Short mmCIF file of C-alpha atoms and ligand atoms in Angstrom, two decimals:
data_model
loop_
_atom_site.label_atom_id
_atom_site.label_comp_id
_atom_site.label_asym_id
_atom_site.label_seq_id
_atom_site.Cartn_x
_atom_site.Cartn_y
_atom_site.Cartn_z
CA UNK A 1 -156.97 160.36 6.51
CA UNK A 2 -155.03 157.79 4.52
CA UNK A 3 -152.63 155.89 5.85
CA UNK A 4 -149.61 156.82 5.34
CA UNK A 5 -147.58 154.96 2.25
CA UNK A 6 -145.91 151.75 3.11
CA UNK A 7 -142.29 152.42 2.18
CA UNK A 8 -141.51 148.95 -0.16
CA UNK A 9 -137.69 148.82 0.96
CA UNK A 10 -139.80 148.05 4.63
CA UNK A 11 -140.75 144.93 3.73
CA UNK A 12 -138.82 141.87 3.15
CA UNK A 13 -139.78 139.21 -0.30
CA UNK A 14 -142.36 137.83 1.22
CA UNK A 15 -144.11 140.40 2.95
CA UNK A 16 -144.07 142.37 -0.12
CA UNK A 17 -145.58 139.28 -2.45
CA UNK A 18 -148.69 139.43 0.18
CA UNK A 19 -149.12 142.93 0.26
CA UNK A 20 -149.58 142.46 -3.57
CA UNK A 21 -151.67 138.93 -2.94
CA UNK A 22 -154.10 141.32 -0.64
CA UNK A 23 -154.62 143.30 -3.12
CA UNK A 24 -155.44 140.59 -5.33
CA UNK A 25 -152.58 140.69 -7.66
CA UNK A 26 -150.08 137.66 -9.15
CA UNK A 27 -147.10 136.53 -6.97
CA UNK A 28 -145.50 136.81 -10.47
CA UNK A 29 -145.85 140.57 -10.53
CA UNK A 30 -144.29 140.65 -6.53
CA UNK A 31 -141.09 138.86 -7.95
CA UNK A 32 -140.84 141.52 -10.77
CA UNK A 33 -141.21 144.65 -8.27
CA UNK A 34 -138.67 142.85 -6.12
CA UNK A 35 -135.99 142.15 -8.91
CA UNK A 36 -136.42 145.98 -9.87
CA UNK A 37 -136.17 146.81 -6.69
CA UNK A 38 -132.73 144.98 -5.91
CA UNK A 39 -131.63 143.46 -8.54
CA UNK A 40 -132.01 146.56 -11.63
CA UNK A 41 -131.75 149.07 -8.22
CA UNK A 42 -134.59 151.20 -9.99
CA UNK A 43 -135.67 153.85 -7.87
CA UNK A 44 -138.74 154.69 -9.69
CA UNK A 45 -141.86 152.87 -10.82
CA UNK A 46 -141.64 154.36 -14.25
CA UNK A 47 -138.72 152.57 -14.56
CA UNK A 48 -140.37 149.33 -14.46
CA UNK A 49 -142.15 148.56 -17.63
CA UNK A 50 -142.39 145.15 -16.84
CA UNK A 51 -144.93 145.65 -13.90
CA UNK A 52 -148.63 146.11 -15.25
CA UNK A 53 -150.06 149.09 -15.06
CA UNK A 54 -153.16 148.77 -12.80
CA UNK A 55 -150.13 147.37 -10.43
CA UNK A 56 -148.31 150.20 -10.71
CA UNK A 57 -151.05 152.33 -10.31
CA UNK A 58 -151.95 150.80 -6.99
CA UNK A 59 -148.47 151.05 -5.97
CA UNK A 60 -148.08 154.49 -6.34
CA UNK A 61 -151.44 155.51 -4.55
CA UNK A 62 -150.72 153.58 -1.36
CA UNK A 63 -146.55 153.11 -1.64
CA UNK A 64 -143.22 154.24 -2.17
CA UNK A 65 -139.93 153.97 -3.09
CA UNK A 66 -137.38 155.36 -0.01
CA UNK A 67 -134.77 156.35 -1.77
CA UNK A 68 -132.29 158.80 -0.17
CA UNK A 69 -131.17 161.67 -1.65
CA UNK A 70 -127.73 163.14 -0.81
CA UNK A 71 -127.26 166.34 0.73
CA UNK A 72 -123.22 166.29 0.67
CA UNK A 73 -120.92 164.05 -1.05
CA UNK A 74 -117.17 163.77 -0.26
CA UNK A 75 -114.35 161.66 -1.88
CA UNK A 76 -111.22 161.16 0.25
CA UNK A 77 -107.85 162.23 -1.58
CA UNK A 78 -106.72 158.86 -1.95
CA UNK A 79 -110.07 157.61 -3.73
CA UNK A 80 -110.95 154.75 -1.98
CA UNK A 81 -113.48 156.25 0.46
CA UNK A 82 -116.69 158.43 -1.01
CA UNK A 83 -118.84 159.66 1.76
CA UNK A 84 -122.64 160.42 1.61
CA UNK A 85 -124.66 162.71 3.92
CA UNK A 86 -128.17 161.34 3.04
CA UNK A 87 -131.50 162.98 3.70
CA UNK A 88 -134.27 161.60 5.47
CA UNK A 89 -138.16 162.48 4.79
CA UNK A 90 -138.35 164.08 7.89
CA UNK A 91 -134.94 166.31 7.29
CA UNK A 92 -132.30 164.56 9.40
CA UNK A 93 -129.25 163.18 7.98
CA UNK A 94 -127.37 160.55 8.22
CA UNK A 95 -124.31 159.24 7.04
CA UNK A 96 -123.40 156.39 4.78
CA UNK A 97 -119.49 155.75 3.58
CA UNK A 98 -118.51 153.39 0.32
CA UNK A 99 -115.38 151.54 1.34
CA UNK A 100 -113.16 150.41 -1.28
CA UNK A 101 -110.09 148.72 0.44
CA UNK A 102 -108.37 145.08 -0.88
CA UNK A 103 -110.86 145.15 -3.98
CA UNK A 104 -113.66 144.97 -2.13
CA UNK A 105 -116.44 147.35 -1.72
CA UNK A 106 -117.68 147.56 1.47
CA UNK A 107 -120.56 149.75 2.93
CA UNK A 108 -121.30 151.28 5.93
CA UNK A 109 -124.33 152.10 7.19
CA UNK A 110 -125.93 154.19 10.27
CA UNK A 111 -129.03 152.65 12.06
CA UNK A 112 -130.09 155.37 13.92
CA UNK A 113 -129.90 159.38 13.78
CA UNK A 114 -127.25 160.24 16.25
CA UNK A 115 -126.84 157.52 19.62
CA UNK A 116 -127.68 157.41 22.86
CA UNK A 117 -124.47 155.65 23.82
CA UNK A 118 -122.62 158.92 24.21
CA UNK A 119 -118.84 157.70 23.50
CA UNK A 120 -117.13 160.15 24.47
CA UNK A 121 -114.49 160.14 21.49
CA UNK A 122 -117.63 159.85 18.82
CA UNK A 123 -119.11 162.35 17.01
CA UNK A 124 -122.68 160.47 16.84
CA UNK A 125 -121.96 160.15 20.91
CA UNK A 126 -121.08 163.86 20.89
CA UNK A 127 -124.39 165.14 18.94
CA UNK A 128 -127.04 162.67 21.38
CA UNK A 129 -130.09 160.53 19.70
CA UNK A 130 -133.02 161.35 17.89
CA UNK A 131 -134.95 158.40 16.93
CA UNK A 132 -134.38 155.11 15.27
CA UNK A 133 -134.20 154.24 11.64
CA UNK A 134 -136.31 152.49 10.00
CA UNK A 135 -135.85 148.65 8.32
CA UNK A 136 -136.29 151.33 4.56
CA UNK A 137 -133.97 153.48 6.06
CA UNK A 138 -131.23 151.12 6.39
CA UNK A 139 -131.61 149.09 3.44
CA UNK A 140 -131.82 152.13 1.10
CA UNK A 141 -128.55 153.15 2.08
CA UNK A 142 -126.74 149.89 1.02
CA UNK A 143 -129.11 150.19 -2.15
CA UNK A 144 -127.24 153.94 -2.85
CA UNK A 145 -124.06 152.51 -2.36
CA UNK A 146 -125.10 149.61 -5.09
CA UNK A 147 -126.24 151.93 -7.11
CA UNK A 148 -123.61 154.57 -7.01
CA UNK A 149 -120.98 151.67 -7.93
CA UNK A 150 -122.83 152.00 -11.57
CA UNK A 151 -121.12 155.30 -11.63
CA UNK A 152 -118.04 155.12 -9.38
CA UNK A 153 -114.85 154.16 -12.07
CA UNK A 154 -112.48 151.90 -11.36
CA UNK A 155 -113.35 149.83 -9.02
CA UNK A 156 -111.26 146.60 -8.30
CA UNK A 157 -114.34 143.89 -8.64
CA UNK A 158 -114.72 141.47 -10.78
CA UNK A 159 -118.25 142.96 -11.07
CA UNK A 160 -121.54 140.78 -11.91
CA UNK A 161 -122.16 139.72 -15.45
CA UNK A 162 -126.09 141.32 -16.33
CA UNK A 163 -128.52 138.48 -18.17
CA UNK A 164 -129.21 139.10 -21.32
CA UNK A 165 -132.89 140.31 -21.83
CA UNK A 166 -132.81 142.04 -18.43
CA UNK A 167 -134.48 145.34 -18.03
CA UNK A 168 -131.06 146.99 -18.02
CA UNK A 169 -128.15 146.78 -21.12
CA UNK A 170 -126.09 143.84 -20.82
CA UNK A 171 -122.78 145.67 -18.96
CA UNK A 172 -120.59 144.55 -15.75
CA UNK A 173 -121.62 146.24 -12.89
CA UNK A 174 -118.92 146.26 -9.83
CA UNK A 175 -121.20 144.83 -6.98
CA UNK A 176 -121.81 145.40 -3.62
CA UNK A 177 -119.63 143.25 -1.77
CA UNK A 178 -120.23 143.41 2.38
CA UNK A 179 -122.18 145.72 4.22
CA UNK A 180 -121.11 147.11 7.94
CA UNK A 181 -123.36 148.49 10.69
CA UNK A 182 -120.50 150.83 11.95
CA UNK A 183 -122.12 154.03 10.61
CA UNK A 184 -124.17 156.59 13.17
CA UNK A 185 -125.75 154.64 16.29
CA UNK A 186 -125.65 151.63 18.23
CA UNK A 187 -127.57 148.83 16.11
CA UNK A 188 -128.48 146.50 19.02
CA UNK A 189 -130.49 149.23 20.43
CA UNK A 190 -132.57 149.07 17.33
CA UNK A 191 -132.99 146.07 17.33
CA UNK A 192 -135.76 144.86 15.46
CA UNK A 193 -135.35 147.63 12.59
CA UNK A 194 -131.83 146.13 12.05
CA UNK A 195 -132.35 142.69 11.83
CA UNK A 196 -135.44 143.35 9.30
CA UNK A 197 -133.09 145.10 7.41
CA UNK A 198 -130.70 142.50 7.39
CA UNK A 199 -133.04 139.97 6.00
CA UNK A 200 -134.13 142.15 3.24
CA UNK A 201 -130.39 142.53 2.54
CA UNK A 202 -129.41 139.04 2.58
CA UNK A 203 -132.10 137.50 0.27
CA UNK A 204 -130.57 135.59 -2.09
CA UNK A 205 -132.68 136.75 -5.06
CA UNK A 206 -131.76 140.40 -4.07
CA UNK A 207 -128.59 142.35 -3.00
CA UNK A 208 -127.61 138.87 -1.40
CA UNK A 209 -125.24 139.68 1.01
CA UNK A 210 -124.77 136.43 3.00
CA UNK A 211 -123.99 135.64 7.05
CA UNK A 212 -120.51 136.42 5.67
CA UNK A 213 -121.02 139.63 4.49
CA UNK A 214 -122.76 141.30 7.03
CA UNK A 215 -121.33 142.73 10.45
CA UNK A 216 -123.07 144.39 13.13
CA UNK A 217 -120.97 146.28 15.37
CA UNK A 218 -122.17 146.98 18.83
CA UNK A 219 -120.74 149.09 22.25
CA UNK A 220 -121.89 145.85 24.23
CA UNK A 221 -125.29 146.27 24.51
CA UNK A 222 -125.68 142.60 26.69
CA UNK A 223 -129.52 141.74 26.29
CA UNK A 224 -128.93 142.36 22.10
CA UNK A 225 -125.79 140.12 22.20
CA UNK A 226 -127.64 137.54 23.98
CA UNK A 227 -130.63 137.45 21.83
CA UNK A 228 -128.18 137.17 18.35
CA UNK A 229 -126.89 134.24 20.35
CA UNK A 230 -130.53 132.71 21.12
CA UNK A 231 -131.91 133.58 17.45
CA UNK A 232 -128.09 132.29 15.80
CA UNK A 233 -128.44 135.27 13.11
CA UNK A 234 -126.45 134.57 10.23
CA UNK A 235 -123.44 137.48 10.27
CA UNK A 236 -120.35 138.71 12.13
CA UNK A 237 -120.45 140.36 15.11
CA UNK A 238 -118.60 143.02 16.13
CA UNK A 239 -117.53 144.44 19.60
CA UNK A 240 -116.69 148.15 20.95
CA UNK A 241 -114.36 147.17 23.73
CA UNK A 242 -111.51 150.19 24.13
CA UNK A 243 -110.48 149.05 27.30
CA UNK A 244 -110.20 146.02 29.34
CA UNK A 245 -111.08 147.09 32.60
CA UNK A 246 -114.68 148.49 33.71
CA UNK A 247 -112.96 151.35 34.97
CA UNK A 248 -111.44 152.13 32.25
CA UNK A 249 -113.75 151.40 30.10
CA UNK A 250 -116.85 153.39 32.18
CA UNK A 251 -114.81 156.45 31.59
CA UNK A 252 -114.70 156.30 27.64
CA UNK A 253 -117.92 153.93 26.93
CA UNK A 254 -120.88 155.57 29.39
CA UNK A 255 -123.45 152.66 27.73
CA UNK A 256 -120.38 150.09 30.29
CA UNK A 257 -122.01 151.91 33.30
CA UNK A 258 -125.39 149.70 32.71
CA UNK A 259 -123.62 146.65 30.58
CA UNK A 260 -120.69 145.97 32.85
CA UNK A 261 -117.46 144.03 31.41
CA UNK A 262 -118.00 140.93 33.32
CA UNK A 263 -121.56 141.04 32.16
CA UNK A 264 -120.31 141.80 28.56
CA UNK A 265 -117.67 139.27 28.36
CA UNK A 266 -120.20 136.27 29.75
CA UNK A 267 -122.43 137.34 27.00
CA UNK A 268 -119.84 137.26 24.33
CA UNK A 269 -118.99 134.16 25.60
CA UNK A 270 -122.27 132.89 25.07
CA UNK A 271 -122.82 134.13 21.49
CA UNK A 272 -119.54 132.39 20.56
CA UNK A 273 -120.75 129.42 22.18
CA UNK A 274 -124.15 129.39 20.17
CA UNK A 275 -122.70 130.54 16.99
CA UNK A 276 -119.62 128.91 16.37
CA UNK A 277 -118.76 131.99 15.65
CA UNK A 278 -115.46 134.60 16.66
CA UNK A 279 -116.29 138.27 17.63
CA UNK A 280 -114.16 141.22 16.25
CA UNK A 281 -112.84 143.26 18.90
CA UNK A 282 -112.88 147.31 17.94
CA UNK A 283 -110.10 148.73 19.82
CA UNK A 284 -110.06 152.35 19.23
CA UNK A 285 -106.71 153.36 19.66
CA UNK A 286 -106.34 156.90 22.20
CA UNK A 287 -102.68 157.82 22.54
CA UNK A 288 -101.60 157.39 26.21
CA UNK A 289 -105.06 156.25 27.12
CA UNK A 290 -105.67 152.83 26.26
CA UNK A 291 -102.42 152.24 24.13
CA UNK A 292 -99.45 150.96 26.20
CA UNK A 293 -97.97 147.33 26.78
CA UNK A 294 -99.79 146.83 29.92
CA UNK A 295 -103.28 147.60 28.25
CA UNK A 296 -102.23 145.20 24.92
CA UNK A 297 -101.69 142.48 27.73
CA UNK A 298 -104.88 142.87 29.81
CA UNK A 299 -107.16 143.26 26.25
CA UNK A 300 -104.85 139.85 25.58
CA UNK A 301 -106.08 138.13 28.97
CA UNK A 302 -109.60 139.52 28.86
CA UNK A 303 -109.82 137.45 25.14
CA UNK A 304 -107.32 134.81 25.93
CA UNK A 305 -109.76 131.74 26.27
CA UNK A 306 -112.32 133.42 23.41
CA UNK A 307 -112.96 133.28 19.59
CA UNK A 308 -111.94 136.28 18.69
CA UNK A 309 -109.59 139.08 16.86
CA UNK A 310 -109.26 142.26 17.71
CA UNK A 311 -109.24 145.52 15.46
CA UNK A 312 -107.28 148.39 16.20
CA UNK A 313 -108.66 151.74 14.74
CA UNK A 314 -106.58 154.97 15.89
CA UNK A 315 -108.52 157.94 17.16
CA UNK A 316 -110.35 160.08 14.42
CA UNK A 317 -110.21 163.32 16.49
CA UNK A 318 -113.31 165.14 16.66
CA UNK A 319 -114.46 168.38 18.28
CA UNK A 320 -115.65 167.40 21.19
CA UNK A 321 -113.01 165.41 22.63
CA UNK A 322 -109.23 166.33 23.14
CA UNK A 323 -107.53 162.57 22.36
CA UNK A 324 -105.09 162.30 19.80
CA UNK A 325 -104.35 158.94 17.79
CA UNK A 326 -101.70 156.29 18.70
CA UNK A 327 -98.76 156.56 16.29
CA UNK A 328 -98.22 153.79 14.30
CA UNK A 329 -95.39 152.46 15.99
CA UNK A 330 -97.09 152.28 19.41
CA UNK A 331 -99.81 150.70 17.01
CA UNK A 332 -97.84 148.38 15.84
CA UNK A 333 -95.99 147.16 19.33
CA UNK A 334 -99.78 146.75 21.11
CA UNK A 335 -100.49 144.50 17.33
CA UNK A 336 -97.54 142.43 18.18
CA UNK A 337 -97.98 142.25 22.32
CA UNK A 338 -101.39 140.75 21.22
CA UNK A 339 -99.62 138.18 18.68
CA UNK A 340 -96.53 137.21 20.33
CA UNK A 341 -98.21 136.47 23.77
CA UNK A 342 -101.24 135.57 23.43
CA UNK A 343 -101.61 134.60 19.67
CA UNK A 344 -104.56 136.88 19.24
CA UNK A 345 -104.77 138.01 15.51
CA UNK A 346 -105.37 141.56 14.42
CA UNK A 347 -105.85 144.32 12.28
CA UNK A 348 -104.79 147.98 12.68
CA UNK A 349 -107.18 149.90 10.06
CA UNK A 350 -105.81 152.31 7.62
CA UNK A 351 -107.09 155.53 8.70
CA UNK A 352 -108.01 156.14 4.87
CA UNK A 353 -110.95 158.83 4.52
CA UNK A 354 -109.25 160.96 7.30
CA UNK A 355 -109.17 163.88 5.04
CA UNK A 356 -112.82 163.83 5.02
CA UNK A 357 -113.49 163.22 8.41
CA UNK A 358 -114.33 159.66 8.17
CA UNK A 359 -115.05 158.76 11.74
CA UNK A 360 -118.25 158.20 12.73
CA UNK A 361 -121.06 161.11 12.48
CA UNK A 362 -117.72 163.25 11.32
CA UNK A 363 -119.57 164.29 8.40
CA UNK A 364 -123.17 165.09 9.62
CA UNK A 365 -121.52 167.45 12.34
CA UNK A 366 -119.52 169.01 9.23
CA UNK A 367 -122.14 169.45 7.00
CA UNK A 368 -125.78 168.80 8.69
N1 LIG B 1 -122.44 151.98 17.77
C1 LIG B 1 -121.68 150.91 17.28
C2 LIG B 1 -121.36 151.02 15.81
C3 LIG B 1 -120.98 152.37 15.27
S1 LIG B 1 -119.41 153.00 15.71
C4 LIG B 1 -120.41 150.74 18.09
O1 LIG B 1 -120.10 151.62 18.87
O2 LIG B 1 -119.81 149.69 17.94
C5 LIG B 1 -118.25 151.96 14.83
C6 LIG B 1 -116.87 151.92 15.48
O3 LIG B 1 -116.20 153.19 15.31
C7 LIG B 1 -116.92 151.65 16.97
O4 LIG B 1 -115.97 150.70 17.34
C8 LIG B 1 -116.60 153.01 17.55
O5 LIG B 1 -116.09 152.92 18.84
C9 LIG B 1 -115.61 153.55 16.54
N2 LIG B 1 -115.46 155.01 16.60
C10 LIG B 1 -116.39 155.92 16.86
N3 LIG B 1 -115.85 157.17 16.83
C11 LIG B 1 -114.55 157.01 16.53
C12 LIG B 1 -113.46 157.93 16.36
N4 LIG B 1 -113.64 159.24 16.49
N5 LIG B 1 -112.26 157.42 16.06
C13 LIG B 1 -112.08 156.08 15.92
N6 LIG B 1 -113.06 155.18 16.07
C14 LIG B 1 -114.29 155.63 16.38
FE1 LIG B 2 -122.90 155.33 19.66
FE2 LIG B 2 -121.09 153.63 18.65
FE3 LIG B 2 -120.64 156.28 18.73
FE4 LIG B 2 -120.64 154.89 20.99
S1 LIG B 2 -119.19 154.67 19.28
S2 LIG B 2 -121.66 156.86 20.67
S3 LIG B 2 -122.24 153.43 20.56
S4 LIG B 2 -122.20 155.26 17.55
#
């Protein structure tokens, strides 16, 4: 049997100029693949003339192109959120969500089909884990969301200018701006697959997304935290903490029965340390749960001496769990607890997209 084809959104720049130097072909025909791969966002090799054809022809016996076709697509009613249930080879789905807040497109992006973590106010905790994605799997969905800004009107970016002579007509494209691993599963706990795909997104002669642009978001999973640290990866990190005692925080976060605050916080502690770098705080806001002055002022203690600000997202209610979201008042009195006594900046995100069930693995519950 063959093996099988080597997905080319796998592989990072140079991996993919010596797959091509294996096969005995010009380093000048790698850099044209990869600037139709990323920088035209073809999906097709019959869409790149510019690649010989004996090239091509080897590239379609023993490659492909992982693009991912979606199943459901959902706008929310105030326009700034479109939603994508994308299908993998192998059937699942996953979700992906263009974010268009402040001007700035923003996508999300899942790392894994459902999560282990098992949250129990998530609907990706709430459906269990399946397997990993792959490095492909992730990049191709920030590719979509590139590629669906061709077609999405409207958007507030100052867009990038195409060269003249490029493969494509010289027209402003609105580009993809930053990229978030807040979709389905718990990135740290795919590790290597992630940070692949974070290379491949960050080269400069690609989608370029820089250290600024890119945030993984993690439930604490300590030994992933402390590796960012040792390796000093180049993007923000963010941190599921929901509550600021392990108690507390065992009950809603099961993943804090193995990763214990203390442990957690040291860790953070260390990443800051190596990085220069604060950590976001995800705070997801459960009405009479983890919402009231006292828990603003321990969350204010537990960061008081750290890098950090803290983001407050209410509840997205999903089946499986009976919470209801903080009002915005009590929203806003825990935001200003947080500022007036401990000087600890934050955000309370719009809950924009609600109408199409933007929380986490809302979607593939919906409609996989
Ligand atoms: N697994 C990672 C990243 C994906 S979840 C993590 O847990 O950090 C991204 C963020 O959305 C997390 O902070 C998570 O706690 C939050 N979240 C998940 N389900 C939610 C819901 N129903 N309502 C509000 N926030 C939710
Ligand atoms: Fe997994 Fe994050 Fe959902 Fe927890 S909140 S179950 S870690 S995806």
């Amino acid at each position: 049997m063959p093996p099988p084809p080597i997905n080319l959104y796998d592989l990072t720049r140079g991996e993919l100029g010596q797959l091509l130097g294996r096969w005995g072909f010009s380093s000048v025909h790698a850099a044209r693949l990869w600037n139709y791969l990323y920088l035209e966002l073809a999906d097709s090799l019959a869409a790149m003339p510019e690649v010989p054809a004996k090239v091509r022809a080897r590239l379609a016996a023993e490659t492909l192109i992982g693009r991912l076709p979606t199943a459901l697509e959902t706008d929310s009613a105030d326009g700034f959120t479109r939603k994508y249930l994308l299908a993998l080879a192998d059937g699942e789905r996953i979700e992906t969500v263009l974010m268009r807040f402040t001007g700035r497109v923003t996508a999300c992006v899942s790392s894994q089909v459902g999560c282990a973590m098992g949250c129990v106010f998530c609907a990706t905790g709430q459906m269990g884990y399946t397997r990993h994605l792959t490095p492909g799997e992730i990049v191709a969905q920030a590719v979509h969301v590139a590629r669906a800004l061709r077609t999405v009107a409207g958007v507030a970016d100052p867009g990038v200018q195409r060269k003249p002579g490029s493969a494509t007509p010289a027209t402003t494209i609105p580009r993809l701006r930053n990229v978030v691993l807040m979709g389905m599963g718990e990135p740290l706990h795919n590790y290597d697959a992630v940070m692949q795909a974070v290379d491949i997104l960050r080269d400069s002669n690609g989608l370029a997304l820089g250290a600024e642009r890119i945030t993984v978001s993690t439930v604490g999973v300590v030994p992933g935290i402390l590796r960012l640290a040792a390796e000093k990866r180049p993007m923000h990190l963010a941190v599921s903490l929901h509550a600021a005692t392990q108690e507390e925080r065992a009950a809603l976060v099961p993943a804090a029965k193995k990763w214990p605050l203390d442990e957690l916080m040291a860790a953070c502690r260390t990443y800051s340390t190596a990085t220069g770098r604060r950590i976001f705080y995800e705070w997801t806001l459960i009405e009479g749960k983890n919402d009231s002055v006292e828990n603003a002022r321990a969350v204010g203690r537990l960061l008081q001496d750290l890098p950090a600000q803290v983001n407050l997202i209410p509840l997205n209610p999903t089946a499986g769990y009976g919470g209801a979201p903080t009002r915005s008042e009590a929203a806003k009195r825990f935001q200003q607890i947080l500022a007036h006594e401990f000087a600890l900046p934050s955000t309370v995100r719009q809950r924009r997209g609600i109408d199409i069930a933007a929380g986490c693995g809302q979607l593939a519950v919906a409609g996989g």
